[in-house]
PDB file of C-alpha atoms and ligand atoms in Angstrom:
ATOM      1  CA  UNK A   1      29.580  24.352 -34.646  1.00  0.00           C
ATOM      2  CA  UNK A   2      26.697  22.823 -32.319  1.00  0.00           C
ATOM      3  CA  UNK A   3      27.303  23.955 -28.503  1.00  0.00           C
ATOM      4  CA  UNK A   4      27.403  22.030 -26.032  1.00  0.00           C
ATOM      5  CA  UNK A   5      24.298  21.154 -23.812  1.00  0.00           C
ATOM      6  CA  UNK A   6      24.819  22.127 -19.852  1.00  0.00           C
ATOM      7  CA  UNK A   7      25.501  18.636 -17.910  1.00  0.00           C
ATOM      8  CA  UNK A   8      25.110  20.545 -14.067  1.00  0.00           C
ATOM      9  CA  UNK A   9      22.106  21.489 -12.319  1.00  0.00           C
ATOM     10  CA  UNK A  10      24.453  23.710 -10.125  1.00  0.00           C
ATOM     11  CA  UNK A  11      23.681  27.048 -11.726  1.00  0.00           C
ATOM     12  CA  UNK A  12      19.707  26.734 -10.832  1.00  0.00           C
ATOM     13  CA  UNK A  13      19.789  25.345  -7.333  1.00  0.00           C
ATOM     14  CA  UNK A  14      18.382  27.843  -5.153  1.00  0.00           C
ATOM     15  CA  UNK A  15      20.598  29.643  -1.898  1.00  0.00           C
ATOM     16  CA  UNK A  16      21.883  27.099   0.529  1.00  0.00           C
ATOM     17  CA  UNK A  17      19.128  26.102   2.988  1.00  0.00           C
ATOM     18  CA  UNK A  18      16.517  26.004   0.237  1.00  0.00           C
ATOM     19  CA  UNK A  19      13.431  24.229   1.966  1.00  0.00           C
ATOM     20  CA  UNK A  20      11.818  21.631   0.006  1.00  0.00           C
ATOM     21  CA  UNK A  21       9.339  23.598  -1.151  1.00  0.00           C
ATOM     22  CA  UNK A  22      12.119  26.094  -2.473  1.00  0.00           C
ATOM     23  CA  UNK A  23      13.720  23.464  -4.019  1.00  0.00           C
ATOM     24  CA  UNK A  24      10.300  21.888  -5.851  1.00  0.00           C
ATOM     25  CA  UNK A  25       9.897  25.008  -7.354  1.00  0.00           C
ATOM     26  CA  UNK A  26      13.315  26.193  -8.264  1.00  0.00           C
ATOM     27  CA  UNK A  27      13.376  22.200 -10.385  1.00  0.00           C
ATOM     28  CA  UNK A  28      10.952  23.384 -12.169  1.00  0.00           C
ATOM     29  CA  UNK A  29      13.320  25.535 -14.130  1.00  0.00           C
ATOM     30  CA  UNK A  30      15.895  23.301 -14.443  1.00  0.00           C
ATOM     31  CA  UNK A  31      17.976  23.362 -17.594  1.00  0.00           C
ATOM     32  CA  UNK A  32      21.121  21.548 -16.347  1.00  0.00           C
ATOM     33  CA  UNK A  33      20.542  19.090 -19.024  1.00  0.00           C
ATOM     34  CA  UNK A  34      18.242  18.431 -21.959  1.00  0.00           C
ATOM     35  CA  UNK A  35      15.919  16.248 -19.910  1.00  0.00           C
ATOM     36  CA  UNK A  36      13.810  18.800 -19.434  1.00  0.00           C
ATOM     37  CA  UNK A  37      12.506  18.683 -23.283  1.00  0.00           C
ATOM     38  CA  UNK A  38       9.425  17.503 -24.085  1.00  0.00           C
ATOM     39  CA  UNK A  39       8.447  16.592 -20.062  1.00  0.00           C
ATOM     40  CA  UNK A  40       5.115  18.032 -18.649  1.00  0.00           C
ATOM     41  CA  UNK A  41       7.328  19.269 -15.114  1.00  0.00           C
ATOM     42  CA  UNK A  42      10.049  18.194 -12.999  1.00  0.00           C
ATOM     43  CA  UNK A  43       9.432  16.084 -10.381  1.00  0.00           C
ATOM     44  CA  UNK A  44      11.170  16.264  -6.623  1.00  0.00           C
ATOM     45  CA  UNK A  45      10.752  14.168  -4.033  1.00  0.00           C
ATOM     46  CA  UNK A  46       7.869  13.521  -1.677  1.00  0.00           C
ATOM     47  CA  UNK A  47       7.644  12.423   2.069  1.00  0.00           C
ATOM     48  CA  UNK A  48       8.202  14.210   5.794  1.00  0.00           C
ATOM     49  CA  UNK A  49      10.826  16.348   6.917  1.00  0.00           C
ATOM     50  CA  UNK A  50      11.186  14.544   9.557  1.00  0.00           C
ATOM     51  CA  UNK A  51      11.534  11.153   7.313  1.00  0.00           C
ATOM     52  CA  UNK A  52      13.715   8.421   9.048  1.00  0.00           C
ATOM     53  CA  UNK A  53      14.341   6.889   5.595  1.00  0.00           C
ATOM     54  CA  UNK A  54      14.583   8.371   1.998  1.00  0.00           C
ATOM     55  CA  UNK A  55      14.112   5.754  -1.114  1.00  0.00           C
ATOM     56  CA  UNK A  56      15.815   6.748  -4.230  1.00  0.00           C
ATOM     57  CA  UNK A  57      14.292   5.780  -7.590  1.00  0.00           C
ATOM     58  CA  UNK A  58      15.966   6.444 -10.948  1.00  0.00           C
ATOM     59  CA  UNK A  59      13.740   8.793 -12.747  1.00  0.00           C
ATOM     60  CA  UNK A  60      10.135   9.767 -12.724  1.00  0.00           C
ATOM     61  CA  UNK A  61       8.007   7.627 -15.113  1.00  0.00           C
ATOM     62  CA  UNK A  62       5.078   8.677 -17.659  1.00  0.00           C
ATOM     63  CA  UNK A  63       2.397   8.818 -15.069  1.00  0.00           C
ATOM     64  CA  UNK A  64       5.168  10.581 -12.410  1.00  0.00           C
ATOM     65  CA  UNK A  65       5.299  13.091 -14.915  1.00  0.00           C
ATOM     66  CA  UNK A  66       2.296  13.472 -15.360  1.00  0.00           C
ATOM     67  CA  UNK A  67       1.455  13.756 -11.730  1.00  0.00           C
ATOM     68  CA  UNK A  68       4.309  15.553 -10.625  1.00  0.00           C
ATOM     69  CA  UNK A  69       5.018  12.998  -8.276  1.00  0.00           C
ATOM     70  CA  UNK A  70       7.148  10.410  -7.611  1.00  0.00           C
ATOM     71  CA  UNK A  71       6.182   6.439  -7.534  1.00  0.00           C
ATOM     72  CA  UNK A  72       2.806   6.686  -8.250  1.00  0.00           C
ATOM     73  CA  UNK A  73       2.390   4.292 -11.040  1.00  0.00           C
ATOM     74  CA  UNK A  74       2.846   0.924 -11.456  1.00  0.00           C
ATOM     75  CA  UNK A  75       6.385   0.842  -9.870  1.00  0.00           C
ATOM     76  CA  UNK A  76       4.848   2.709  -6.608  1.00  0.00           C
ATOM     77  CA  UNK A  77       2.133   0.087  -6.376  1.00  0.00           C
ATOM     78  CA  UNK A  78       4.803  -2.252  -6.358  1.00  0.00           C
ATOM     79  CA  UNK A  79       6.953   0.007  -4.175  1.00  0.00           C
ATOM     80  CA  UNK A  80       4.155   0.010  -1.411  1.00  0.00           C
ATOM     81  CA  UNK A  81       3.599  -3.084  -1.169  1.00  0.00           C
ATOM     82  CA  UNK A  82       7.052  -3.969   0.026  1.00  0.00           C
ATOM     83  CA  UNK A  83       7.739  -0.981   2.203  1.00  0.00           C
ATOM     84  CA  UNK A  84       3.993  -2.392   3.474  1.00  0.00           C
ATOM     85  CA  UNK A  85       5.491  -6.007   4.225  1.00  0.00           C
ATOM     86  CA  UNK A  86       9.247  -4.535   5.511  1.00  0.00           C
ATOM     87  CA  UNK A  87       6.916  -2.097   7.920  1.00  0.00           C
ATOM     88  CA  UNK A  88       7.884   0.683   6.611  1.00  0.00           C
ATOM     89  CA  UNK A  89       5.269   3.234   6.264  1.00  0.00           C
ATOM     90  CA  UNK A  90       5.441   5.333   3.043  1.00  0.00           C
ATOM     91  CA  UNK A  91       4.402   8.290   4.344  1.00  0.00           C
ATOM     92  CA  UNK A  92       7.120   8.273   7.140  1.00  0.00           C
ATOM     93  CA  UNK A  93       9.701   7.427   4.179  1.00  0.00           C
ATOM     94  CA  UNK A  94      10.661  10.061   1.488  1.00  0.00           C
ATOM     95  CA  UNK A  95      10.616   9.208  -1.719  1.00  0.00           C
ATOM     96  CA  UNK A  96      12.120  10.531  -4.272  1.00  0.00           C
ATOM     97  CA  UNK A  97      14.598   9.886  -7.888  1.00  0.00           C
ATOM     98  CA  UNK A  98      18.105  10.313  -8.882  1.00  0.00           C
ATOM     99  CA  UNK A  99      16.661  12.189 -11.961  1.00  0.00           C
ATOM    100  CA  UNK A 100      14.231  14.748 -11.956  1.00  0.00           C
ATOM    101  CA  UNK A 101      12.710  14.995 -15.393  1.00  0.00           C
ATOM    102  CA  UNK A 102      10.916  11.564 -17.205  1.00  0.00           C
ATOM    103  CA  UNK A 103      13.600  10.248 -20.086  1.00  0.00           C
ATOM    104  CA  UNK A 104      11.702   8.957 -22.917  1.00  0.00           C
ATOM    105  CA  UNK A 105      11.829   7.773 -26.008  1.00  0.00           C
ATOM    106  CA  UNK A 106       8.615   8.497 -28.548  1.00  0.00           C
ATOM    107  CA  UNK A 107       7.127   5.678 -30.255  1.00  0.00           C
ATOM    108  CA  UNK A 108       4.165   6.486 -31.652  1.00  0.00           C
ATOM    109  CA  UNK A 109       1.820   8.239 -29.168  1.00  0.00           C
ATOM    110  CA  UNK A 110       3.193   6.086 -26.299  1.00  0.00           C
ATOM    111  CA  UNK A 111       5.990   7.682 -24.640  1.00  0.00           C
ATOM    112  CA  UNK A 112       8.854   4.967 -23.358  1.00  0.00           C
ATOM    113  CA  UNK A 113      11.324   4.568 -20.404  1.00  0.00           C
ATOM    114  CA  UNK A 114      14.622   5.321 -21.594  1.00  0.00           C
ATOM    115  CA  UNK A 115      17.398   5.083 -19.236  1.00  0.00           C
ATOM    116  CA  UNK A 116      19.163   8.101 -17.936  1.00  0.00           C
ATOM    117  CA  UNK A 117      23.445   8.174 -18.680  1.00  0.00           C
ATOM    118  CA  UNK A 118      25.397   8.205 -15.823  1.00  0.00           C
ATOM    119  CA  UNK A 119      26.656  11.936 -16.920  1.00  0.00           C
ATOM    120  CA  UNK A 120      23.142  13.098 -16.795  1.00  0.00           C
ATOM    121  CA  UNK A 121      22.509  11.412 -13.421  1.00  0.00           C
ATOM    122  CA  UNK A 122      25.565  13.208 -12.066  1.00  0.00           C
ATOM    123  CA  UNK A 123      24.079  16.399 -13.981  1.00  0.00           C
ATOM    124  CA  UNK A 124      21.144  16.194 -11.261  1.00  0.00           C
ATOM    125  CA  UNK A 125      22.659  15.056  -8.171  1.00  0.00           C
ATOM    126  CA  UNK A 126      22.776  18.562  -6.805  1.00  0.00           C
ATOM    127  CA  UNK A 127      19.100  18.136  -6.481  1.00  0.00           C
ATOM    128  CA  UNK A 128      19.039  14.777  -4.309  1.00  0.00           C
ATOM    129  CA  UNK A 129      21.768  16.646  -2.133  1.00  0.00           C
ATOM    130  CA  UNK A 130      20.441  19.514  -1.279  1.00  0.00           C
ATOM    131  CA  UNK A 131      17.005  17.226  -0.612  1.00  0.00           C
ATOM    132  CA  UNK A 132      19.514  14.804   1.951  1.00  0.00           C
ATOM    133  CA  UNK A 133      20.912  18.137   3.286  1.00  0.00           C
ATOM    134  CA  UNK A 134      17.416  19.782   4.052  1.00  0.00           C
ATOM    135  CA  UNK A 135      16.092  15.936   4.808  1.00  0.00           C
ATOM    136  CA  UNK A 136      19.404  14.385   7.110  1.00  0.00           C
ATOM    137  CA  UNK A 137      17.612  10.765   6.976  1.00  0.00           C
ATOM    138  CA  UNK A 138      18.774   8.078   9.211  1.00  0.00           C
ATOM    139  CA  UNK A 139      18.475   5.722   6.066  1.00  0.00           C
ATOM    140  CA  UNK A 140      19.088   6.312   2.226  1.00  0.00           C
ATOM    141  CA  UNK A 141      18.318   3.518  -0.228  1.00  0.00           C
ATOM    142  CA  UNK A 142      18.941   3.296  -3.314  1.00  0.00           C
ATOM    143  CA  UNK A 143      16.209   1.344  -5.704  1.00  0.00           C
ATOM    144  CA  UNK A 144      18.183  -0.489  -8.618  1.00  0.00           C
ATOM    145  CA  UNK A 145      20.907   0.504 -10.870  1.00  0.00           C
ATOM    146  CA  UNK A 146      20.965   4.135 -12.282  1.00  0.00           C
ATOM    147  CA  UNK A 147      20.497   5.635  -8.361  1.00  0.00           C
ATOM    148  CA  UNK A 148      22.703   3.138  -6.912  1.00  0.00           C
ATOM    149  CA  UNK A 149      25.737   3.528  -9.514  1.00  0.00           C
ATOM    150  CA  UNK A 150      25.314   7.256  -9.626  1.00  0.00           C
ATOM    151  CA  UNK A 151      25.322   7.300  -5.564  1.00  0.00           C
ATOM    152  CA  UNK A 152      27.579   4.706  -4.825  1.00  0.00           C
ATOM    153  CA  UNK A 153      29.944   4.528  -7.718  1.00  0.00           C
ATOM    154  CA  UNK A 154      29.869   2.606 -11.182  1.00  0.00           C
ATOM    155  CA  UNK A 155      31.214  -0.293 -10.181  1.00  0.00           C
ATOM    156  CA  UNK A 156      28.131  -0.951  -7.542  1.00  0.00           C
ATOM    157  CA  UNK A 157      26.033  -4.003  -8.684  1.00  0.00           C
ATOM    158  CA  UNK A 158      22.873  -4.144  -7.417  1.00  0.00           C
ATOM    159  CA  UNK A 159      22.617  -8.116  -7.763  1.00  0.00           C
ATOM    160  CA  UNK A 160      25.747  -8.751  -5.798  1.00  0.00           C
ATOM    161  CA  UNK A 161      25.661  -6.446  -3.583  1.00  0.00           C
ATOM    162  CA  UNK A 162      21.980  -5.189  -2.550  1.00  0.00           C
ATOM    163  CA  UNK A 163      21.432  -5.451   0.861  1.00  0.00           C
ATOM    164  CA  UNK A 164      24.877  -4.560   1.876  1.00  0.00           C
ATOM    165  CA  UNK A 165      26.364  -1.273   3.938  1.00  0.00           C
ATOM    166  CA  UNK A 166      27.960   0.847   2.156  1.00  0.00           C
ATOM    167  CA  UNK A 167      30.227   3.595   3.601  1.00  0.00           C
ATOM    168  CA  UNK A 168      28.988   6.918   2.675  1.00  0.00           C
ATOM    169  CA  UNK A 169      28.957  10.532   3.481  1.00  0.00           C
ATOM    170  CA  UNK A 170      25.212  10.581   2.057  1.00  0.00           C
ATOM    171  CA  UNK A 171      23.065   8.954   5.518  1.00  0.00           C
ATOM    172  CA  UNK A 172      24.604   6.690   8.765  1.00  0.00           C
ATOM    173  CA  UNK A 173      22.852   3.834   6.936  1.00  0.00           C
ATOM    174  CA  UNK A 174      23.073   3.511   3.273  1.00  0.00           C
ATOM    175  CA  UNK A 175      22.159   0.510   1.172  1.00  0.00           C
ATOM    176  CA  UNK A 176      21.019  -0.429  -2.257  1.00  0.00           C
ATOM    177  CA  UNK A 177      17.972  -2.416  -3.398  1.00  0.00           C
ATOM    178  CA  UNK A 178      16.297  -4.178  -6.598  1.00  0.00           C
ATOM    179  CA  UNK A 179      14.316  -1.121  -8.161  1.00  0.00           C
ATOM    180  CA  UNK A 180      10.145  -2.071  -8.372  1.00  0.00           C
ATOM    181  CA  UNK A 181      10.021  -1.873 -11.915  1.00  0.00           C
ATOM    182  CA  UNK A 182      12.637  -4.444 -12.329  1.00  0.00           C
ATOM    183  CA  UNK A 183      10.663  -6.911 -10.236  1.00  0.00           C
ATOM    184  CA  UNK A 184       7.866  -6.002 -12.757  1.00  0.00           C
ATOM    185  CA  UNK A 185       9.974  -6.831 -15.535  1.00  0.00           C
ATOM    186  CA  UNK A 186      10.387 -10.286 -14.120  1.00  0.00           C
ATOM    187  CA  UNK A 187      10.724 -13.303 -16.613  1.00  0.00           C
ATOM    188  CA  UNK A 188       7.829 -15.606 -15.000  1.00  0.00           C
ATOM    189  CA  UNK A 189       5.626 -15.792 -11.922  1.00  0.00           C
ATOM    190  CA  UNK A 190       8.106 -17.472  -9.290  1.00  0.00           C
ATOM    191  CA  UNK A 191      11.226 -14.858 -10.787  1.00  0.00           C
ATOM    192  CA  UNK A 192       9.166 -11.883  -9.480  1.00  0.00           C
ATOM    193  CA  UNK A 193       8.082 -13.622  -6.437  1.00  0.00           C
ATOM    194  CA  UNK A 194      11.651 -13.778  -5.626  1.00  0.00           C
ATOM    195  CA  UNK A 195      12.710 -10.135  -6.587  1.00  0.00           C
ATOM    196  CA  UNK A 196       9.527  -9.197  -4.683  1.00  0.00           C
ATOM    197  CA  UNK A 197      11.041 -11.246  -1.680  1.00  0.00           C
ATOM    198  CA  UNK A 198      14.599  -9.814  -1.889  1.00  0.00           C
ATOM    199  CA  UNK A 199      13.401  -6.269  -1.861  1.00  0.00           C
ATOM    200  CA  UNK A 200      11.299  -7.010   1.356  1.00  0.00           C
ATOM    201  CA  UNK A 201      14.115  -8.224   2.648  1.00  0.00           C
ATOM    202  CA  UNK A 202      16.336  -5.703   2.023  1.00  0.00           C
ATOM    203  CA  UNK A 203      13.558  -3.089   3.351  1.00  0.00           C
ATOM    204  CA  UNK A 204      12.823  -4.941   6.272  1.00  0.00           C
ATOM    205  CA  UNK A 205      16.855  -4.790   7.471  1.00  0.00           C
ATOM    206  CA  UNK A 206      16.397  -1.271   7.212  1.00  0.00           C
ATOM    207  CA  UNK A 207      13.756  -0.642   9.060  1.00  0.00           C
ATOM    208  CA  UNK A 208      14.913  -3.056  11.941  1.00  0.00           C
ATOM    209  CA  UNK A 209      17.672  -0.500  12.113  1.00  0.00           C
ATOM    210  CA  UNK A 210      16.053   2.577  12.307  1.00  0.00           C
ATOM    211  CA  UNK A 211      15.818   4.073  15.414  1.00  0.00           C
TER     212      UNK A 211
HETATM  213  N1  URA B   1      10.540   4.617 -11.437  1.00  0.00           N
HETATM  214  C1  URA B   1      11.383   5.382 -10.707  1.00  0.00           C
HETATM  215  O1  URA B   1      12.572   5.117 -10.614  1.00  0.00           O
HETATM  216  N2  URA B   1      10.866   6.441 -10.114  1.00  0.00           N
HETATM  217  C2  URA B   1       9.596   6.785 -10.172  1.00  0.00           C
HETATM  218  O2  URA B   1       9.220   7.795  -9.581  1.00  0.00           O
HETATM  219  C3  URA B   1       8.735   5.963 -10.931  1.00  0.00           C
HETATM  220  C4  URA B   1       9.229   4.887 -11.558  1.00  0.00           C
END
């Protein structure tokens, strides 16, 4: 009979009060979930301590994993250059992703995006947790789909309702955005000009909010 895979990072999260640091290396051995397979490392987030504002992606792409950190391919460029136009600067925001290890699919020597269940996003929320508890941001937003339905509930859509307040124990403020690489994705010139537009938006409210 085939057993089970683990679905909870609980049993590797280091003691309570785990710095960041702690907590970057302790991921590394992360086995709450089969995500882990085949993935150069595990990537946490990035940013200040002392960060007013922490972004949540989905999941580390192919150059994230590669890197071992987190927006800092073509969905970070994109990522930058709104939090640029909302005045936001990155390196007083931390960044970070719902999931902690790249989900791909193999197709040939390319490795591709493939999106993370809501029962393995839930497997590695003890992760972003423990971040917001060491963290305590002013501000949490949530970048698309995956990070906003695994933060916010399932029934959150991010078309209807980015932008919006959302009561939660996670941060005073917490919202939900269009992701970056959805704005990438974008059917024609004037379609990501929009997207591009709403997520400044969105940003911008935030940081007009901030203390
Ligand atoms: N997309 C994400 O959601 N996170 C990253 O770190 C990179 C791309």
């Amino acid at each position: 009979m085939a057993v089970a895979e683990p679905m909870d990072a609980t049993p590797f999260l280091p003691e309570a009060g785990a710095t960041l640091d702690e907590l970057a290396r302790a991921v590394e051995e992360c086995r709450g979930c089969p995500l882990w397979r085949g993935t150069t490392q595990a990537v946490l987030g990035e940013g200040p301590l002392d960060a007013r504002v922490v972004l949540v992606g989905e999941q580390p792409g192919d150059r994230e994993d590669v890197e071992g950190r987190p927006f800092v391919g073509p969905a970070g460029h994109e990522l930058d250059r709104a939090l640029e136009e909302a005045g936001i600067d990155r390196d007083d925001a931390y960044v970070t992703n719902a999931v902690k290890h790249f989900k791909f699919k193999e197709r040939g020597k390319r490795r591709i995006h493939d999106k993370p269940t809501y029962t393995e996003v839930g497997a590695c929320l003890p992760w972003l947790e423990r971040e917001l508890e060491q963290l305590r941001p002013q501000a949490l937003v949530a970048l698309g789909a995956t990070a906003a339905q695994g933060l916010l509930g399932r029934d959150f859509r991010v078309t209807r309702q980015h932008g919006q307040l959302v009561e939660s124990e996670l941060a005073p403020l917490v919202t939900a955005t269009l992701h970056p690489s959805a704005i990438l994705r974008a059917r024609s010139v004037e379609a990501r000009r929009e997207m591009h537009q709403t997520l400044v938006e969105d940003l911008t409210a935030v940081a007009k909010r901030l203390d």
